CSV table of C-alpha atoms in Angstrom, one decimal:
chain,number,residue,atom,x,y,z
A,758,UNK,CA,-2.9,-9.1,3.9
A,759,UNK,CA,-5.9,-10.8,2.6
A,760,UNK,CA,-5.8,-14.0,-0.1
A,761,UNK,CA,-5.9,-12.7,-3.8
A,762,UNK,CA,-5.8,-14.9,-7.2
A,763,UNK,CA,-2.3,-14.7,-8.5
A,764,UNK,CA,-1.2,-15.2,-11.9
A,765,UNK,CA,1.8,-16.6,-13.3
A,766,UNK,CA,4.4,-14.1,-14.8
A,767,UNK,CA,3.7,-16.5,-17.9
A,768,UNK,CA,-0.3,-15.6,-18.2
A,769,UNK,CA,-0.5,-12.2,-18.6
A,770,UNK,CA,2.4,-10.0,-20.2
A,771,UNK,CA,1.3,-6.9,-17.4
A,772,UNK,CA,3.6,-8.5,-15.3
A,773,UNK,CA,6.6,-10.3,-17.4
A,774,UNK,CA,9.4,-12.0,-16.2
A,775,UNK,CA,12.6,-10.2,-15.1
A,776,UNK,CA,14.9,-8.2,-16.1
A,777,UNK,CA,11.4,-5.9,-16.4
A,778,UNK,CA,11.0,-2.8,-18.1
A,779,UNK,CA,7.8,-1.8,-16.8
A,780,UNK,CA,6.3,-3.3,-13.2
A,781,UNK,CA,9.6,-3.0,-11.4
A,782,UNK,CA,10.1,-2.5,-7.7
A,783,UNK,CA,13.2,-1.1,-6.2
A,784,UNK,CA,13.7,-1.8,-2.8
A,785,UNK,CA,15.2,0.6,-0.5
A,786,UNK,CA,18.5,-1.1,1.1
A,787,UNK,CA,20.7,0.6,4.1
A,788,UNK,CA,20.1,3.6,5.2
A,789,UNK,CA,17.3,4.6,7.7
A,790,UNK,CA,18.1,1.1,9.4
A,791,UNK,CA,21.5,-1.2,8.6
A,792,UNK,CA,20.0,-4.3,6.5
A,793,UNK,CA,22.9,-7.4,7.5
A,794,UNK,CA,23.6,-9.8,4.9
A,795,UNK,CA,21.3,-12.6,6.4
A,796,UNK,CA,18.7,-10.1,6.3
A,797,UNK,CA,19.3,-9.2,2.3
A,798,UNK,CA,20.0,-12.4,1.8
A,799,UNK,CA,16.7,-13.7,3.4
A,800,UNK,CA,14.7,-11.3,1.3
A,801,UNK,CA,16.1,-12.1,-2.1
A,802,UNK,CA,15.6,-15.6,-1.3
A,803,UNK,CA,11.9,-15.8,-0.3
A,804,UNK,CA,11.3,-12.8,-2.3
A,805,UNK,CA,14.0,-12.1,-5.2
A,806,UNK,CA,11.2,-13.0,-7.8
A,807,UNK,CA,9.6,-9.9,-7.0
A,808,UNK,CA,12.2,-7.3,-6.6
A,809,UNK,CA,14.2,-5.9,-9.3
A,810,UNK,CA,16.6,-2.9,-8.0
A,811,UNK,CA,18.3,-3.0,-4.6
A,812,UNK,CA,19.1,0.9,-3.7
A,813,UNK,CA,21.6,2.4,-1.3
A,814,UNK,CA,19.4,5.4,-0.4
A,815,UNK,CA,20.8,8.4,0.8
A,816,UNK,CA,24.3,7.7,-0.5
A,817,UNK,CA,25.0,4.9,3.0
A,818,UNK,CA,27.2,3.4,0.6
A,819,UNK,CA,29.7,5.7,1.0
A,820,UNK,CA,30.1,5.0,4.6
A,821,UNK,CA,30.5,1.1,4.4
A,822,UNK,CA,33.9,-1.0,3.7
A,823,UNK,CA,34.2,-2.0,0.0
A,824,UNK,CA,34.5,-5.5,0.6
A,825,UNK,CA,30.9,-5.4,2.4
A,826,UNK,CA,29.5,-3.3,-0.7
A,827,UNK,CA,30.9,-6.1,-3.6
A,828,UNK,CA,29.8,-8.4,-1.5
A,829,UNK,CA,25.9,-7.1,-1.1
A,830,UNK,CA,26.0,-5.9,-5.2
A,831,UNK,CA,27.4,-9.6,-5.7
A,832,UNK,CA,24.6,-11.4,-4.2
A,833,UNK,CA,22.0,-8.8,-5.9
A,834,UNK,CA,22.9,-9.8,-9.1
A,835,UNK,CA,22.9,-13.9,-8.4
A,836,UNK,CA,19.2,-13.0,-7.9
A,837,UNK,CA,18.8,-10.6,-11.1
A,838,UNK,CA,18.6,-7.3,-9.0
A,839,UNK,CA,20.3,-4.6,-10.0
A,840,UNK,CA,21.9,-2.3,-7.5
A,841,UNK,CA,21.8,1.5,-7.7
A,842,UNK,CA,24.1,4.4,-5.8
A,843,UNK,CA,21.1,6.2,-4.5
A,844,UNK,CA,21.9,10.0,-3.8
A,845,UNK,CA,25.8,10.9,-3.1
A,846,UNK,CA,27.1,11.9,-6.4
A,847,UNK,CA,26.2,15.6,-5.2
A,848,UNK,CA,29.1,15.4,-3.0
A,849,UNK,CA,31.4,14.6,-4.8
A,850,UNK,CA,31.4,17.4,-6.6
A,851,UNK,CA,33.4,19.9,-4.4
A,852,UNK,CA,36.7,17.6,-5.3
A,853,UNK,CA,36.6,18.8,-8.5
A,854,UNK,CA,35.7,18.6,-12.4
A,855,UNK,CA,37.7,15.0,-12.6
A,856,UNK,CA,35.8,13.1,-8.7
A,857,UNK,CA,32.9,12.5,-11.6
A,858,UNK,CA,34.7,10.1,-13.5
A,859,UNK,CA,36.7,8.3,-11.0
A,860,UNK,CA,33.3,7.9,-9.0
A,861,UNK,CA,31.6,6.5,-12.2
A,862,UNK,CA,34.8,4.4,-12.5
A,863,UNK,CA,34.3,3.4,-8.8
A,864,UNK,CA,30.7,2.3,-9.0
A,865,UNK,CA,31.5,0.3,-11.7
A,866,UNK,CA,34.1,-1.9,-9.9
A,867,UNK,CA,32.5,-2.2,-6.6
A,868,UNK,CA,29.1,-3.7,-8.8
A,869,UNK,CA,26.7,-0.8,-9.2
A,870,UNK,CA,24.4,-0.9,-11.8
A,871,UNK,CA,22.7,2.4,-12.3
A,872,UNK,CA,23.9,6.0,-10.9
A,873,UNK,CA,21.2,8.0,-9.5
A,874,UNK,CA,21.3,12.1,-9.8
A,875,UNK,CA,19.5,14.4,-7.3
A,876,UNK,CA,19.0,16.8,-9.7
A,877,UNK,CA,17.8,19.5,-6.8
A,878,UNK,CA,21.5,18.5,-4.4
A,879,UNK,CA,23.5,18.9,-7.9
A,880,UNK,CA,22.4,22.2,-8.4
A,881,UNK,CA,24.0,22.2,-11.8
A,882,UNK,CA,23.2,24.2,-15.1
A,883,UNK,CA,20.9,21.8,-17.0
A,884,UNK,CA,23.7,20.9,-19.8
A,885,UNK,CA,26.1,19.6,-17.3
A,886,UNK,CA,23.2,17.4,-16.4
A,887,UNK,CA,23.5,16.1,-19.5
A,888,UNK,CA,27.2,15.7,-19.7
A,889,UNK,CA,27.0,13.6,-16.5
A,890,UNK,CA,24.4,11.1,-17.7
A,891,UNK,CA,26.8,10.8,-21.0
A,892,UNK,CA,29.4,9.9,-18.9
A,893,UNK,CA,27.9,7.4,-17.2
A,894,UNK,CA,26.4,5.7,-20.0
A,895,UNK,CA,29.6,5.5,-21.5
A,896,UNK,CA,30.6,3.7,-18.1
A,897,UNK,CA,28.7,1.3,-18.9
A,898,UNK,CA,26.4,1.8,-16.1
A,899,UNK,CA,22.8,2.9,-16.4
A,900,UNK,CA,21.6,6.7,-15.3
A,901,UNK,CA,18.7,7.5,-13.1
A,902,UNK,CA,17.9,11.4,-12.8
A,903,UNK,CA,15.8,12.1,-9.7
A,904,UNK,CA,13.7,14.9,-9.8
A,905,UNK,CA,11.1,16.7,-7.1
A,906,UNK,CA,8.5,18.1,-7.6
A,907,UNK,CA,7.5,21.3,-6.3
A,908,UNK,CA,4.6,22.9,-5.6
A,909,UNK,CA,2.4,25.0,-3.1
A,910,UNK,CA,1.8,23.8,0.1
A,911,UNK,CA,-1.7,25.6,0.2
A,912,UNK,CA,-2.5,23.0,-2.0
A,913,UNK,CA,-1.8,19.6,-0.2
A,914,UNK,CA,-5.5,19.3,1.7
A,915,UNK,CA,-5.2,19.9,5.8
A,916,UNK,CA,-7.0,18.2,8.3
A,917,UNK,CA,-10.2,19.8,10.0
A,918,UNK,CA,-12.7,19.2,12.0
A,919,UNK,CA,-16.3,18.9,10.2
A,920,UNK,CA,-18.6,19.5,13.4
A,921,UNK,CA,-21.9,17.5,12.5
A,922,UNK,CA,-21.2,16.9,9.2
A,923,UNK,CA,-20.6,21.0,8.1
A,924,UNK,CA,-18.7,21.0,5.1
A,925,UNK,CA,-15.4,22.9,5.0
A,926,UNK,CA,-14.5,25.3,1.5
A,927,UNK,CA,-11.7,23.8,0.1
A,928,UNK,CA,-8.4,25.9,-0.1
A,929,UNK,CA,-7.7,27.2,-4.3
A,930,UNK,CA,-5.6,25.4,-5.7
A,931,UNK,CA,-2.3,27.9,-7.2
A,932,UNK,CA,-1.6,27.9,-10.8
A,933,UNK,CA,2.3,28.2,-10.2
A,934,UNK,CA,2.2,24.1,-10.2
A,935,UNK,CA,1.3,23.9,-13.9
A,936,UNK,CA,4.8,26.0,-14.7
A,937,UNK,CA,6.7,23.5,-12.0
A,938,UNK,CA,5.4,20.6,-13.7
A,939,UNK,CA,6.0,21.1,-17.0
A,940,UNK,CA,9.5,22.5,-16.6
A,941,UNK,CA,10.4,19.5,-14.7
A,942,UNK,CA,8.5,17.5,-17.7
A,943,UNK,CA,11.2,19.2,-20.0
A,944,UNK,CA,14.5,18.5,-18.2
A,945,UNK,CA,13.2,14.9,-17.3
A,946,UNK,CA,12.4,14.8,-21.3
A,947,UNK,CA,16.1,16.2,-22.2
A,948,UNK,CA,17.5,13.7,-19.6
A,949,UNK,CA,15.8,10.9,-21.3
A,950,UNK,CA,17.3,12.4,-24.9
A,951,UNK,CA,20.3,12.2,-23.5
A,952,UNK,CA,20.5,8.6,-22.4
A,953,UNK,CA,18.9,8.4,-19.1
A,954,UNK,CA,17.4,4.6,-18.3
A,955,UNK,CA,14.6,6.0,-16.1
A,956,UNK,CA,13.2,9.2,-13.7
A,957,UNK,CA,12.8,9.1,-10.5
A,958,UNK,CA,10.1,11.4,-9.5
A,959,UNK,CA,11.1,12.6,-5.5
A,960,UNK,CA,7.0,13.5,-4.8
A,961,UNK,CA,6.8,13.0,-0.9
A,962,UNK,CA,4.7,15.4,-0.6
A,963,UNK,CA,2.3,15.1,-3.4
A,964,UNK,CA,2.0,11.2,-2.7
A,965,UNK,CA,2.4,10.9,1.1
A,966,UNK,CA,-1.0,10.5,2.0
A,967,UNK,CA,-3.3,8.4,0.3
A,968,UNK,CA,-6.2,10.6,0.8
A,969,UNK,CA,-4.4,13.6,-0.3
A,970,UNK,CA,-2.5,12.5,-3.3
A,971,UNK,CA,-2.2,15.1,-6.4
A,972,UNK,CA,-3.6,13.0,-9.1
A,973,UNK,CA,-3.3,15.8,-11.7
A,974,UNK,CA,0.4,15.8,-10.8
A,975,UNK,CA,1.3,12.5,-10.8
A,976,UNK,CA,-1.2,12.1,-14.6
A,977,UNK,CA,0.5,14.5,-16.4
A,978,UNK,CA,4.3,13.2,-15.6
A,979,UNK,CA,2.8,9.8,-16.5
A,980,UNK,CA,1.2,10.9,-19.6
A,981,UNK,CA,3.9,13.1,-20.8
A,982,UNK,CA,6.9,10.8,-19.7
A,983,UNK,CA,5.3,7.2,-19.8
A,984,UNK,CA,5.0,4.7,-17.5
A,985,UNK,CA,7.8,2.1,-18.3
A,986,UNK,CA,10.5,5.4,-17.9
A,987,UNK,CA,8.8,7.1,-14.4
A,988,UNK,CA,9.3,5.6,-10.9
A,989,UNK,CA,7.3,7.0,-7.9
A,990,UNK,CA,8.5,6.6,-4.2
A,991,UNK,CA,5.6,5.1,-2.2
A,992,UNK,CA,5.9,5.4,1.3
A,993,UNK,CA,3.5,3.6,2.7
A,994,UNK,CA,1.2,1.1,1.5
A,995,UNK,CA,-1.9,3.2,1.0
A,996,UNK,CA,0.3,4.9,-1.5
A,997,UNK,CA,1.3,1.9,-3.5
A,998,UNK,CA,-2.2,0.8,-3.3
A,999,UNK,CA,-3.4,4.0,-5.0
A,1000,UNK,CA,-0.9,4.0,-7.3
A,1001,UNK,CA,-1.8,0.1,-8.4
A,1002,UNK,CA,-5.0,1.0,-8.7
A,1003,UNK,CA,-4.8,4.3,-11.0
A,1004,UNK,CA,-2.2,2.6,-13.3
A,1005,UNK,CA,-1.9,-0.7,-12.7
A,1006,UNK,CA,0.7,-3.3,-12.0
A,1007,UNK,CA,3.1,-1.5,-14.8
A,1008,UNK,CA,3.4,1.5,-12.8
A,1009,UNK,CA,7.6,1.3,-11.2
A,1010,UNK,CA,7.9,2.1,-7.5
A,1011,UNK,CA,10.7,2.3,-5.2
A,1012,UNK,CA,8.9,1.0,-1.5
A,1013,UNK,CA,10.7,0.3,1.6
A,1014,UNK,CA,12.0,-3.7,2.0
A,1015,UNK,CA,9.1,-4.1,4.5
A,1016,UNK,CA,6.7,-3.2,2.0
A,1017,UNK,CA,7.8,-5.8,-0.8
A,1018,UNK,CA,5.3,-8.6,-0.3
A,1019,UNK,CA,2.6,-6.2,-0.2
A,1020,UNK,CA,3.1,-4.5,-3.1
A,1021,UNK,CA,3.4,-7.8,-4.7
A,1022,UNK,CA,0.3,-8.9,-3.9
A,1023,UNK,CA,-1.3,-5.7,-5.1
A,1024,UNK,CA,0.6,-6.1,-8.3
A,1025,UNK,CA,-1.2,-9.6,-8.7
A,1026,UNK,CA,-4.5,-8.4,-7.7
A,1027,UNK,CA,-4.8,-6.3,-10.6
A,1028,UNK,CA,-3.0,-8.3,-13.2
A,1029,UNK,CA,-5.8,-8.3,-16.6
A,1030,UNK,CA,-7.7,-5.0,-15.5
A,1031,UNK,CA,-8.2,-2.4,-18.2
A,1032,UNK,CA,-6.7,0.8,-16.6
A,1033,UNK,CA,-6.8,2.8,-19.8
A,1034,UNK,CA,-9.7,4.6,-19.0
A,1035,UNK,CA,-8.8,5.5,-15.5
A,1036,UNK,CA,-5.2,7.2,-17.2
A,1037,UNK,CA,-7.3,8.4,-19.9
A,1038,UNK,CA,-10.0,10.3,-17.5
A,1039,UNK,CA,-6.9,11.8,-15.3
A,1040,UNK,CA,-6.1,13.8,-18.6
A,1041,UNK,CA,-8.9,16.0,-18.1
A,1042,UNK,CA,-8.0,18.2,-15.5
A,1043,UNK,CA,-4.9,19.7,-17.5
């Protein structure tokens, strides 16, 4: 990664100091690969300035001794990051009406900070939903809904090969995306109604690719929801990269641990540029 001109948190209020509403980076912590101690503890230390959630992605927490789990949400929080469940409380549900509440009760001891809900695994009428992010916010813990979006795969762009420069009719684009959208749009809205701190927005396949990213998607969940309440998986660093540059360094994103400093230094590179007209164009295509 090249040189850019960094800022000071203190120069430009794009990018305030933590705990941050809007700019945060969640890291992904165990799950694809075991991160030790020394390894977390390495990262908060050269880079704990930068990172504000720690995540326990694909619910690896529930597979770990609780000492080793206090331990790691300990140490989060002597750097200021909070620590969220990931995806597991799905599974918990086939214990019964009461597992909710003793697994909120449980996060709460072992140093969680926010619950996150797959709202596609729950598979639960949308006012249970909302019961569930009542009771955790009444935990005393913060509630993170995760949505997907869905869409038709005719519409993500495939690769082919332009002999001599021949140009290649795009594939239409559906219309069934606009009625996806906007109905995840209202549940994410009701979620929010009910308490819920932020949405995660599960889009691998609209934002895998760089070169192939649905920008009318990712606008009108930005524009309807807002920026400081939507966080976007990136998972790679053209992704983040498009993301910074579309909305700037408020836009949330939950990267890999690899991916930290990079995304930092995207984040600085486009500290004071006016992105309002780039959000405002994006509005357009609706």
């Amino acid at each position: 990664m090249s040189a850019y001109s960094w800022k000071s948190f203190y120069e430009d209020e794009d990018r305030p100091e933590k705990p941050r509403r809007y700019g945060v980076t969640e890291m992904r912590g165990p799950h694809y690969t075991l991160l030790s101690q020394n390894l977390l503890q390495d990262i908060f230390e050269s880079m704990g300035h930068f990172v504000d959630g720690l995540k326990f992605a694909g619910g690896s927490h529930s597979l770990m001794p609780k000492t080793y789990i206090k331990e790691v949400t300990d140490m989060a929080h002597k750097h200021n990051i909070y620590v969220s469940t990931g995806e597991w409380a799905e599974h918990l549900l086939q214990k019964g009406p009461s597992s909710f509440k003793e697994y909120i009760k449980e996060c709460k001891q072992l140093g969680f900070d926010t619950i996150e809900l797959n709202v596609g695994s729950l598979g639960i009428p949308e006012e249970t939903l909302l019961r569930f992010i009542r009771l955790i916010k009444s935990g005393g813990l913060k509630a993170k809904p995760q949505f997907a979006v869905k869409f038709n795969k005719s519409d993500i762009p495939v690769a082919r090969d332009r002999a001599f420069g021949a140009y290649v009719v795009p594939v239409p684009r559906t219309s069934e995306i606009v009625e996806d959208v906007d109905l995840l749009i209202r549940r994410a809205e009701r979620c929010l109604e009910a308490g819920a701190d932020m949405i995660m927005i599960d889009a691998d396949d609209v934002c895998k690719y760089a070169d192939s990213v649905r920008a009318d998607i990712i606008a009108k969940v930005i524009g309807r929801l807002g920026l400081e309440k939507t966080m976007f998986e990136a998972s790679n660093g053209k992704t983040s990269e498009w993301f910074i540059n579309q909305y700037g360094p408020k836009v949330n994103l939950f990267v890999d641990h690899s991916q930290v400093m990079d995304l930092e230094c995207l984040r600085g590179r486009n500290l004071g540029q006016d992105h309002r007209s780039v959000l405002g164009s994006s509005y357009f295509l609706f």
